[in-house]
Amino acid sequence: MSVDLRQVFEDLVRFETDLWNGVDAKLREAGAIPLGSLDVLRVVARTEACRINDIATALCITIGGASQAVDRVVARGLLERRPNPDDRRSSIVELTADGTAAIAAAETVFDAELAARFGGALTGSALRSFARSLSTLRSWRNS
């Protein structure tokens, strides 16, 4: 069976765009933080002594893009920067109490929207297979 890789690419990219836009719209409807901010906050929450480079790596974006994203979230009072004691050229990014609360409020909407978008189309073994395939493709890219 032949697979049209160009079509696979188009389907995957358009799916990602539709998924991002749909989840972001639900977050905004609920008065939660936008998905881009949530993405940054979630990386900071799970990364000890988080640096801009850690965010860039986790989100597959440039260091400049990560720095701008952090600046936007800092301006909202959800993150703080402090000097990195091990490297004066960089800073450590930490959640504020408002940032922690913003994650908690947004993740309820985030999780519900993901369940609605994936649960109706793929369930059980199909969803597990899809998740494994994406993980394999991302791992292969990084090797």
CSV table of C-alpha atoms in Angstrom, one decimal:
chain,number,residue,atom,x,y,z
A,1,MET,CA,0.0,0.0,0.0
A,2,SER,CA,1.5,3.3,-1.1
A,3,VAL,CA,1.2,6.3,1.2
A,4,ASP,CA,1.2,9.9,-0.1
A,5,LEU,CA,3.7,11.5,2.2
A,6,ARG,CA,2.8,15.0,1.0
A,7,GLN,CA,-0.8,14.3,2.0
A,8,VAL,CA,0.3,12.9,5.4
A,9,PHE,CA,2.3,16.1,5.9
A,10,GLU,CA,-0.6,18.4,4.9
A,11,ASP,CA,-3.0,16.4,7.1
A,12,LEU,CA,-0.7,16.5,10.1
A,13,VAL,CA,0.1,20.2,9.8
A,14,ARG,CA,-3.5,21.2,9.3
A,15,PHE,CA,-4.6,19.0,12.2
A,16,GLU,CA,-2.1,20.6,14.5
A,17,THR,CA,-3.3,24.1,13.4
A,18,ASP,CA,-7.0,23.2,13.9
A,19,LEU,CA,-6.2,21.6,17.2
A,20,TRP,CA,-4.2,24.5,18.5
A,21,ASN,CA,-6.8,27.1,17.3
A,22,GLY,CA,-9.7,25.1,18.8
A,23,VAL,CA,-8.1,24.6,22.2
A,24,ASP,CA,-6.9,28.2,22.3
A,25,ALA,CA,-10.4,29.4,21.5
A,26,LYS,CA,-11.9,27.3,24.3
A,27,LEU,CA,-9.3,28.6,26.8
A,28,ARG,CA,-10.1,32.2,25.8
A,29,GLU,CA,-13.9,31.6,25.9
A,30,ALA,CA,-13.4,30.3,29.5
A,31,GLY,CA,-11.4,33.4,30.4
A,32,ALA,CA,-8.3,31.4,30.9
A,33,ILE,CA,-4.8,32.2,29.6
A,34,PRO,CA,-4.1,31.7,25.9
A,35,LEU,CA,-2.6,28.3,24.9
A,36,GLY,CA,0.8,29.9,24.0
A,37,SER,CA,1.1,31.2,27.6
A,38,LEU,CA,-0.1,27.9,29.1
A,39,ASP,CA,2.5,26.0,27.0
A,40,VAL,CA,5.3,28.2,28.5
A,41,LEU,CA,3.9,27.9,32.0
A,42,ARG,CA,3.7,24.1,31.8
A,43,VAL,CA,7.3,23.8,30.8
A,44,VAL,CA,8.4,26.1,33.6
A,45,ALA,CA,6.3,24.1,36.1
A,46,ARG,CA,8.0,20.8,35.2
A,47,THR,CA,11.6,22.1,34.8
A,48,GLU,CA,13.7,22.7,37.8
A,49,ALA,CA,15.8,25.9,37.5
A,50,CYS,CA,14.2,26.6,34.2
A,51,ARG,CA,16.1,28.7,31.7
A,52,ILE,CA,15.0,30.3,28.4
A,53,ASN,CA,17.0,27.6,26.6
A,54,ASP,CA,15.0,24.9,28.4
A,55,ILE,CA,11.7,26.4,27.2
A,56,ALA,CA,13.1,26.8,23.6
A,57,THR,CA,14.1,23.2,23.5
A,58,ALA,CA,10.9,21.9,25.0
A,59,LEU,CA,8.7,23.9,22.6
A,60,CYS,CA,10.9,23.4,19.6
A,61,ILE,CA,11.2,27.2,19.1
A,62,THR,CA,14.1,29.6,18.9
A,63,ILE,CA,15.7,31.1,22.0
A,64,GLY,CA,14.6,34.5,20.8
A,65,GLY,CA,11.0,33.3,20.5
A,66,ALA,CA,11.1,31.7,23.9
A,67,SER,CA,12.5,34.9,25.4
A,68,GLN,CA,9.7,36.9,23.8
A,69,ALA,CA,7.1,34.4,25.0
A,70,VAL,CA,8.5,34.6,28.6
A,71,ASP,CA,8.5,38.4,28.5
A,72,ARG,CA,4.8,38.4,27.6
A,73,VAL,CA,4.0,36.0,30.5
A,74,VAL,CA,6.2,37.9,32.9
A,75,ALA,CA,4.3,41.1,31.9
A,76,ARG,CA,1.1,39.3,33.0
A,77,GLY,CA,2.6,38.6,36.4
A,78,LEU,CA,2.6,34.8,35.9
A,79,LEU,CA,6.4,34.3,35.8
A,80,GLU,CA,9.4,36.0,37.3
A,81,ARG,CA,13.0,36.1,36.1
A,82,ARG,CA,15.9,35.9,38.5
A,83,PRO,CA,19.6,35.9,37.9
A,84,ASN,CA,21.1,32.4,37.3
A,85,PRO,CA,23.6,31.9,40.1
A,86,ASP,CA,25.6,29.5,37.8
A,87,ASP,CA,25.7,31.7,34.7
A,88,ARG,CA,25.4,35.5,34.9
A,89,ARG,CA,24.4,35.6,31.2
A,90,SER,CA,21.2,33.8,31.8
A,91,SER,CA,18.3,33.9,34.1
A,92,ILE,CA,16.1,31.4,35.9
A,93,VAL,CA,12.4,31.6,35.2
A,94,GLU,CA,9.9,30.7,38.0
A,95,LEU,CA,6.2,30.6,38.4
A,96,THR,CA,4.5,33.2,40.5
A,97,ALA,CA,1.5,32.2,42.7
A,98,ASP,CA,-0.7,33.7,40.0
A,99,GLY,CA,1.1,31.6,37.4
A,100,THR,CA,0.4,28.4,39.4
A,101,ALA,CA,-3.3,29.4,39.7
A,102,ALA,CA,-3.5,30.2,36.0
A,103,ILE,CA,-2.2,26.8,35.1
A,104,ALA,CA,-4.7,25.1,37.4
A,105,ALA,CA,-7.6,27.1,35.9
A,106,ALA,CA,-6.5,26.6,32.3
A,107,GLU,CA,-5.7,22.9,32.5
A,108,THR,CA,-9.3,22.0,33.4
A,109,VAL,CA,-10.5,23.5,30.1
A,110,PHE,CA,-7.4,22.2,28.3
A,111,ASP,CA,-8.0,18.6,29.4
A,112,ALA,CA,-11.7,18.7,28.6
A,113,GLU,CA,-11.1,20.1,25.1
A,114,LEU,CA,-8.4,17.5,24.4
A,115,ALA,CA,-10.7,14.7,25.5
A,116,ALA,CA,-13.5,16.1,23.3
A,117,ARG,CA,-11.3,16.4,20.3
A,118,PHE,CA,-9.5,13.1,20.6
A,119,GLY,CA,-12.1,11.0,22.4
A,120,GLY,CA,-14.7,11.2,19.7
A,121,ALA,CA,-12.3,10.4,16.8
A,122,LEU,CA,-9.8,8.0,18.3
A,123,THR,CA,-10.3,5.7,21.2
A,124,GLY,CA,-8.5,2.9,22.9
A,125,SER,CA,-5.9,1.1,20.8
A,126,ALA,CA,-6.2,3.6,17.9
A,127,LEU,CA,-5.4,6.5,20.2
A,128,ARG,CA,-2.5,4.6,21.8
A,129,SER,CA,-1.1,3.7,18.3
A,130,PHE,CA,-1.4,7.4,17.2
A,131,ALA,CA,0.4,8.5,20.4
A,132,ARG,CA,3.2,5.9,19.9
A,133,SER,CA,3.6,6.9,16.3
A,134,LEU,CA,4.0,10.6,17.1
A,135,SER,CA,6.4,9.8,19.9
A,136,THR,CA,8.5,7.6,17.5
A,137,LEU,CA,8.6,10.3,14.9
A,138,ARG,CA,9.7,12.9,17.4
A,139,SER,CA,12.3,10.6,18.9
A,140,TRP,CA,13.7,9.8,15.5
A,141,ARG,CA,14.0,13.5,14.7
A,142,ASN,CA,16.1,14.0,17.8
A,143,SER,CA,18.4,11.1,17.3
